[in-house]
Amino acid sequence: MTHPQAVWSLSGFGDEVDPDPAIQAAVLLALGASHLEVRSAWGTNVSELEPEAVQRLKAILDDKGLKVSAVASPIGKVDVSLPVEHELARLRQIISVAKALDTKYVRIFSFYRGEDQGQDEIRDAVMERMTALASEAAASDVILLHENEKGIYGDTPERVLDIMETVNSPALRVAWDNANFVQVGVKPYTEGYALLRPYLEYLQVKDAIATTGEVVPSGEGDGELDATIAALAADGYKGFASLEPHLASAHELGGYSGPVAFGIAARAFAGLASKNGVTLA
């Protein structure tokens, strides 16, 4: 069953291609993308980019005709014991970057816990911080996208739902990552889709093998990408699909693929999208 009305905007993490935004843009354009997701430029994380560098980045993307789908910030990838204001201050800086790059989306996380702490023990502190971040975002008219990531509070569908329901803000939505769910022992579509679809606003594209956690191109792992894409198409999803292949290496603040592996990941996803009647633009 196809859904010819399904048109998704193709984006990707530019810094997985190359540190240089000009090369990032050229490769993404060649793969048919209309947008780029900004995590770092010239080797500098978006949380530390000076205003002049942000303007330089914007000029390069404008020249290439690429828009920015989201700012992939490291907000919330810190220990929950840090004061609330620590991440609020960083978020204010990130929001200024998002505004300069003309995007309303900022990707965030939901905090690490100490080695001797269980998830239940940090829940209240997480909710306090996520609520404060969402309030800051709402006041600035941006939307925070919570990425499910191993090691943070919001790693499973149930805990992501807990965050969404507790914070209860239109300024906080879900960035869905199939591979990250696989890496915490979850069958993404089977166990998470129905729970989180009401909040799902952004798709991050990568797949993973359940037994090893290895990240692989779309459709080659256990991430139920095919079923997820089919369901989103049937649901009338019309948002972004952002390639985050992680095929060469992954580390705490990101990953790297290189142009060739990035292309392999893009073509694998395009094949699944086409099979399910989704047009990537």
PDB file of N, CA and C in Angstrom, residues 76 108-111 125-135 144 146 163-164 167 172:
ATOM      1  N   GLY A  76      21.717  18.390  27.754  1.00  0.00           N
ATOM      2  CA  GLY A  76      21.202  17.216  28.448  1.00  0.00           C
ATOM      3  C   GLY A  76      22.113  16.006  28.383  1.00  0.00           C
ATOM      4  N   ILE A 108      17.920  17.692  21.841  1.00  0.00           N
ATOM      5  CA  ILE A 108      18.447  17.632  23.212  1.00  0.00           C
ATOM      6  C   ILE A 108      18.359  16.199  23.755  1.00  0.00           C
ATOM      7  N   PHE A 109      18.876  16.025  24.980  1.00  0.00           N
ATOM      8  CA  PHE A 109      18.871  14.725  25.653  1.00  0.00           C
ATOM      9  C   PHE A 109      18.325  14.903  27.087  1.00  0.00           C
ATOM     10  N   SER A 110      18.212  13.764  27.806  1.00  0.00           N
ATOM     11  CA  SER A 110      17.589  13.856  29.136  1.00  0.00           C
ATOM     12  C   SER A 110      18.472  13.352  30.278  1.00  0.00           C
ATOM     13  N   PHE A 111      19.755  13.667  30.205  1.00  0.00           N
ATOM     14  CA  PHE A 111      20.663  13.605  31.343  1.00  0.00           C
ATOM     15  C   PHE A 111      21.155  12.201  31.732  1.00  0.00           C
ATOM     16  N   ALA A 125      14.718  14.970  39.311  1.00  0.00           N
ATOM     17  CA  ALA A 125      15.708  15.948  38.861  1.00  0.00           C
ATOM     18  C   ALA A 125      15.661  16.106  37.345  1.00  0.00           C
ATOM     19  N   VAL A 126      15.458  15.002  36.637  1.00  0.00           N
ATOM     20  CA  VAL A 126      15.333  15.057  35.177  1.00  0.00           C
ATOM     21  C   VAL A 126      14.122  15.893  34.780  1.00  0.00           C
ATOM     22  N   MET A 127      12.998  15.611  35.419  1.00  0.00           N
ATOM     23  CA  MET A 127      11.763  16.321  35.045  1.00  0.00           C
ATOM     24  C   MET A 127      11.865  17.816  35.347  1.00  0.00           C
ATOM     25  N   GLU A 128      12.513  18.160  36.452  1.00  0.00           N
ATOM     26  CA  GLU A 128      12.717  19.569  36.781  1.00  0.00           C
ATOM     27  C   GLU A 128      13.514  20.258  35.670  1.00  0.00           C
ATOM     28  N   ARG A 129      14.565  19.595  35.229  1.00  0.00           N
ATOM     29  CA  ARG A 129      15.425  20.189  34.196  1.00  0.00           C
ATOM     30  C   ARG A 129      14.749  20.224  32.824  1.00  0.00           C
ATOM     31  N   MET A 130      14.070  19.154  32.472  1.00  0.00           N
ATOM     32  CA  MET A 130      13.400  19.121  31.164  1.00  0.00           C
ATOM     33  C   MET A 130      12.269  20.156  31.107  1.00  0.00           C
ATOM     34  N   THR A 131      11.576  20.342  32.229  1.00  0.00           N
ATOM     35  CA  THR A 131      10.511  21.353  32.287  1.00  0.00           C
ATOM     36  C   THR A 131      11.081  22.750  32.124  1.00  0.00           C
ATOM     37  N   ALA A 132      12.209  23.003  32.797  1.00  0.00           N
ATOM     38  CA  ALA A 132      12.854  24.319  32.690  1.00  0.00           C
ATOM     39  C   ALA A 132      13.340  24.571  31.261  1.00  0.00           C
ATOM     40  N   LEU A 133      13.913  23.549  30.628  1.00  0.00           N
ATOM     41  CA  LEU A 133      14.393  23.694  29.251  1.00  0.00           C
ATOM     42  C   LEU A 133      13.228  23.953  28.296  1.00  0.00           C
ATOM     43  N   ALA A 134      12.132  23.221  28.492  1.00  0.00           N
ATOM     44  CA  ALA A 134      10.962  23.411  27.625  1.00  0.00           C
ATOM     45  C   ALA A 134      10.360  24.800  27.801  1.00  0.00           C
ATOM     46  N   SER A 135      10.359  25.300  29.016  1.00  0.00           N
ATOM     47  CA  SER A 135       9.840  26.653  29.260  1.00  0.00           C
ATOM     48  C   SER A 135      10.690  27.695  28.551  1.00  0.00           C
ATOM     49  N   LEU A 144      12.088  21.876  21.232  1.00  0.00           N
ATOM     50  CA  LEU A 144      13.136  20.937  21.611  1.00  0.00           C
ATOM     51  C   LEU A 144      12.743  19.540  21.150  1.00  0.00           C
ATOM     52  N   HIS A 146      13.619  15.741  21.797  1.00  0.00           N
ATOM     53  CA  HIS A 146      14.328  14.820  22.688  1.00  0.00           C
ATOM     54  C   HIS A 146      14.714  13.568  21.909  1.00  0.00           C
ATOM     55  N   ILE A 163       8.602  11.452  30.123  1.00  0.00           N
ATOM     56  CA  ILE A 163       9.066  12.835  29.967  1.00  0.00           C
ATOM     57  C   ILE A 163       8.012  13.678  29.249  1.00  0.00           C
ATOM     58  N   MET A 164       7.492  13.156  28.138  1.00  0.00           N
ATOM     59  CA  MET A 164       6.527  13.922  27.339  1.00  0.00           C
ATOM     60  C   MET A 164       5.266  14.241  28.140  1.00  0.00           C
ATOM     61  N   VAL A 167       6.303  16.688  31.386  1.00  0.00           N
ATOM     62  CA  VAL A 167       6.619  18.066  31.004  1.00  0.00           C
ATOM     63  C   VAL A 167       5.423  18.713  30.310  1.00  0.00           C
ATOM     64  N   LEU A 172       8.292  20.654  23.559  1.00  0.00           N
ATOM     65  CA  LEU A 172       9.124  19.461  23.714  1.00  0.00           C
ATOM     66  C   LEU A 172       8.480  18.311  22.960  1.00  0.00           C
TER      67      LEU A 172
END
